[in-house]
């Protein structure tokens, strides 16, 4: 799916709901809240592409900082 809800994140990406909101607040993943005028509550949608991009960046960082594998010696 192009967009998912916060409670879909653990199933789709293994990221908990609290950490999802933290990533949104830090601007590391993109989301939008849709709400009808005058409504108290809306629907939060998270861009799955932005989550995949975030995970790819994190993997690149981890690979750069990983110690050399003893098997490769």
Backbone as a printed PyTorch tensor [residue, N CA C, xyz], in Angstrom:
tensor([[[  0.8240,  -1.2100,   0.0000],
         [  0.0000,   0.0000,   0.0000],
         [  0.8580,   1.2600,   0.0000]],

        [[  0.3530,   2.3130,  -0.6040],
         [  1.0690,   3.5810,  -0.6190],
         [  1.0720,   4.2490,   0.7430]],

        [[ -0.0450,   4.1080,   1.4580],
         [ -0.1730,   4.7220,   2.7690],
         [ -0.6350,   3.6590,   3.7580]],

        [[ -0.2670,   3.8370,   5.0120],
         [ -0.7160,   2.9320,   6.0550],
         [ -1.0790,   3.7540,   7.2840]],

        [[ -1.7230,   3.1130,   8.2200],
         [ -2.1190,   3.7490,   9.4680],
         [ -1.0600,   3.4310,  10.5240]],

        [[ -0.9790,   4.2230,  11.5910],
         [  0.0370,   3.9740,  12.6200],
         [ -0.0100,   2.5550,  13.1930]],

        [[ -1.2090,   1.9820,  13.3450],
         [ -1.2690,   0.6360,  13.9200],
         [ -0.8760,  -0.4560,  12.9160]],

        [[ -0.6840,  -0.0940,  11.6290],
         [ -0.1840,  -1.0520,  10.6370],
         [  1.3420,  -1.1570,  10.6600]],

        [[  1.9970,  -0.1810,  11.2370],
         [  3.4610,  -0.1190,  11.1990],
         [  4.1470,  -1.3470,  11.7990]],

        [[  3.7010,  -1.8690,  12.9490],
         [  4.3780,  -3.0670,  13.4750],
         [  4.2720,  -4.2650,  12.5180]],

        [[  3.1240,  -4.4410,  11.9160],
         [  2.9150,  -5.5780,  11.0150],
         [  3.6990,  -5.4100,   9.7110]],

        [[  3.7230,  -4.1960,   9.1710],
         [  4.3620,  -3.9660,   7.8760],
         [  5.8670,  -3.7640,   7.9800]],

        [[  6.3140,  -3.0600,   9.0440],
         [  7.7220,  -2.6680,   9.1150],
         [  8.4190,  -3.0480,  10.4160]],

        [[  7.6820,  -3.5560,  11.3840],
         [  8.2900,  -3.9030,  12.6640],
         [  8.5960,  -2.6860,  13.5240]],

        [[  7.9300,  -1.5760,  13.2620],
         [  8.1430,  -0.3390,  14.0120],
         [  6.9070,  -0.1000,  14.8700]],

        [[  7.1070,   0.0760,  16.1700],
         [  5.9980,   0.2780,  17.0910],
         [  5.3070,   1.6190,  16.8890]],

        [[  4.1000,   1.7130,  17.4150],
         [  3.2990,   2.9200,  17.2310],
         [  3.9370,   4.1470,  17.8830]],

        [[  4.4740,   3.9940,  19.0850],
         [  5.1010,   5.1330,  19.7760],
         [  6.3060,   5.6420,  18.9860]],

        [[  7.1540,   4.7150,  18.5250],
         [  8.3320,   5.0990,  17.7410],
         [  7.9000,   5.7060,  16.4050]],

        [[  6.8030,   5.2300,  15.8400],
         [  6.2640,   5.7980,  14.6020],
         [  5.9620,   7.2840,  14.7980]],

        [[  5.2530,   7.6160,  15.8740],
         [  4.9220,   9.0190,  16.1300],
         [  6.1830,   9.8410,  16.4070]],

        [[  7.1750,   9.2400,  17.0310],
         [  8.4430,   9.9390,  17.2700],
         [  9.1120,  10.2680,  15.9280]],

        [[  9.1410,   9.3070,  15.0140],
         [  9.7420,   9.5300,  13.7000],
         [  8.9900,  10.6120,  12.9200]],

        [[  7.6670,  10.6250,  13.0560],
         [  6.8650,  11.6620,  12.3990],
         [  7.2240,  13.0300,  12.9750]],

        [[  7.2820,  13.1350,  14.2960],
         [  7.5950,  14.4180,  14.9510],
         [  8.9930,  14.9130,  14.6080]],

        [[  9.9300,  13.9860,  14.4060],
         [ 11.3020,  14.3520,  14.0560],
         [ 11.4590,  14.6260,  12.5660]],

        [[ 10.4140,  14.4110,  11.7830],
         [ 10.4700,  14.6520,  10.3480],
         [ 11.1900,  13.5690,   9.5680]],

        [[ 11.3840,  12.4060,  10.1630],
         [ 12.1210,  11.3260,   9.5010],
         [ 11.2380,  10.4900,   8.5890]],

        [[  9.9390,  10.4660,   8.8500],
         [  8.9810,   9.8470,   7.9370],
         [  7.8390,  10.8370,   7.7290]],

        [[  7.1520,  10.7070,   6.5920],
         [  6.1030,  11.6560,   6.2330],
         [  4.7290,  11.0900,   6.5600]],

        [[  3.8600,  11.9700,   7.0130],
         [  2.4790,  11.5820,   7.2730],
         [  1.5760,  12.7850,   7.0680]],

        [[  0.3020,  12.4920,   6.9870],
         [ -0.6960,  13.5450,   6.8560],
         [ -1.8920,  13.1580,   7.7130]],

        [[ -2.5170,  14.1530,   8.2960],
         [ -3.7300,  13.9230,   9.0720],
         [ -4.8920,  14.5260,   8.2960]],

        [[ -5.8540,  13.6860,   7.9460],
         [ -7.0290,  14.1360,   7.2040],
         [ -8.1930,  14.2740,   8.1670]],

        [[ -8.8480,  15.4280,   8.1140],
         [ -9.9420,  15.6800,   9.0390],
         [-10.9700,  16.5560,   8.3500]],

        [[-12.2210,  16.1920,   8.5120],
         [-13.2920,  17.0260,   7.9730],
         [-13.4150,  18.2850,   8.8170]],

        [[-13.8050,  19.3550,   8.2050],
         [-13.9690,  20.6270,   8.9080],
         [-14.9480,  20.4460,  10.0630]],

        [[-14.5450,  20.8720,  11.2350],
         [-15.3850,  20.7770,  12.4170],
         [-15.3100,  19.4550,  13.1520]],

        [[-14.6400,  18.4550,  12.5700],
         [-14.5330,  17.1450,  13.2250],
         [-13.4660,  17.1940,  14.3050]],

        [[-13.6830,  16.4570,  15.3880],
         [-12.6890,  16.4010,  16.4620],
         [-11.5120,  15.5210,  16.0910]],

        [[-11.7920,  14.4540,  15.3880],
         [-10.7500,  13.4790,  15.0770],
         [-10.6060,  13.3190,  13.5720]],

        [[ -9.4220,  12.9360,  13.1610],
         [ -9.1550,  12.6950,  11.7540],
         [ -8.5140,  11.3360,  11.5690]],

        [[ -7.9220,  11.1560,  10.4180],
         [ -7.2580,   9.9130,  10.0610],
         [ -5.8050,  10.2390,   9.7510]],

        [[ -4.8730,   9.5850,  10.4380],
         [ -3.4500,   9.7790,  10.1870],
         [ -2.9990,   8.7270,   9.1750]],

        [[ -2.4340,   9.1870,   8.0510],
         [ -1.9020,   8.3000,   7.0270],
         [ -0.3990,   8.5160,   6.9180]],

        [[  0.3410,   7.4300,   6.8270],
         [  1.8050,   7.4790,   6.7720],
         [  2.2500,   7.0050,   5.3920]],

        [[  3.1570,   7.7430,   4.7930],
         [  3.6930,   7.3740,   3.4880],
         [  4.6150,   6.1640,   3.6420]],

        [[  4.2370,   5.0550,   3.0180],
         [  5.0670,   3.8500,   3.0920],
         [  6.4160,   4.0670,   2.4140]],

        [[  6.4370,   4.8700,   1.3310],
         [  7.7060,   5.1610,   0.6630],
         [  8.6730,   5.8670,   1.5970]],

        [[  8.1680,   6.8070,   2.4090],
         [  9.0560,   7.5240,   3.3220],
         [  9.5980,   6.5850,   4.4040]],

        [[  8.8070,   5.5970,   4.8060],
         [  9.2800,   4.6200,   5.7980],
         [ 10.3650,   3.7420,   5.1710]],

        [[ 10.1560,   3.3020,   3.9390],
         [ 11.1740,   2.4950,   3.2510],
         [ 12.4680,   3.2810,   3.0750]],

        [[ 12.3610,   4.5660,   2.7200],
         [ 13.5430,   5.4110,   2.5760],
         [ 14.2620,   5.5730,   3.9140]],

        [[ 13.5110,   5.7660,   4.9820],
         [ 14.1030,   5.8760,   6.3200],
         [ 14.8700,   4.5990,   6.6650]],

        [[ 14.2490,   3.4440,   6.4280],
         [ 14.8970,   2.1760,   6.7460],
         [ 16.1560,   1.9670,   5.9000]],

        [[ 16.1180,   2.3620,   4.6330],
         [ 17.2960,   2.2410,   3.7740],
         [ 18.4380,   3.1150,   4.2950]],

        [[ 18.1160,   4.3560,   4.7210],
         [ 19.1510,   5.2380,   5.2880],
         [ 19.7540,   4.6280,   6.5460]],

        [[ 18.9030,   4.0600,   7.3970],
         [ 19.3920,   3.4420,   8.6310],
         [ 20.2830,   2.2420,   8.3320]],

        [[ 19.9310,   1.4710,   7.3170],
         [ 20.7640,   0.3220,   6.9410],
         [ 22.1170,   0.7740,   6.4160]],

        [[ 22.1290,   1.8620,   5.6280],
         [ 23.3960,   2.3910,   5.1270],
         [ 24.2880,   2.8440,   6.2760]],

        [[ 23.6960,   3.5400,   7.2640],
         [ 24.4720,   3.9720,   8.4350],
         [ 25.0440,   2.7690,   9.1740]],

        [[ 24.2200,   1.7420,   9.3540],
         [ 24.6640,   0.5580,  10.0910],
         [ 25.7970,  -0.1540,   9.3580]],

        [[ 25.7060,  -0.2180,   8.0340],
         [ 26.7550,  -0.8830,   7.2560],
         [ 28.0680,  -0.1210,   7.3300]],

        [[ 28.0130,   1.2200,   7.3330],
         [ 29.2280,   2.0350,   7.4180],
         [ 29.9010,   1.8910,   8.7740]],

        [[ 29.1060,   1.7260,   9.8220],
         [ 29.6450,   1.6620,  11.1820],
         [ 29.8990,   0.2530,  11.6720]],

        [[ 29.5650,  -0.7470,  10.8710],
         [ 29.7240,  -2.1340,  11.3100],
         [ 31.2060,  -2.5110,  11.3240]],

        [[ 31.6290,  -3.2580,  12.3410],
         [ 33.0120,  -3.7370,  12.3580],
         [ 33.2090,  -4.7620,  11.2420]],

        [[ 34.4500,  -4.9320,  10.7800],
         [ 34.6910,  -5.9140,   9.7360],
         [ 34.3070,  -7.3200,  10.1990]],

        [[ 33.8020,  -8.0820,   9.2940],
         [ 33.4050,  -9.4510,   9.6080],
         [ 34.6340, -10.3380,   9.7100]],

        [[ 34.7860, -11.0950,  10.8130],
         [ 35.9850, -11.9360,  10.9560],
         [ 36.0730, -13.0230,   9.8910]],

        [[ 34.9790, -13.3960,   9.2990],
         [ 34.9870, -14.4400,   8.2620],
         [ 35.6160, -13.9190,   6.9930]],

        [[ 35.5320, -12.6080,   6.7380],
         [ 36.0650, -12.0140,   5.5050],
         [ 37.5890, -11.8670,   5.5360]],

        [[ 38.2180, -12.1480,   6.6390],
         [ 39.6760, -11.9550,   6.7370],
         [ 40.4420, -13.0020,   5.9990]]])
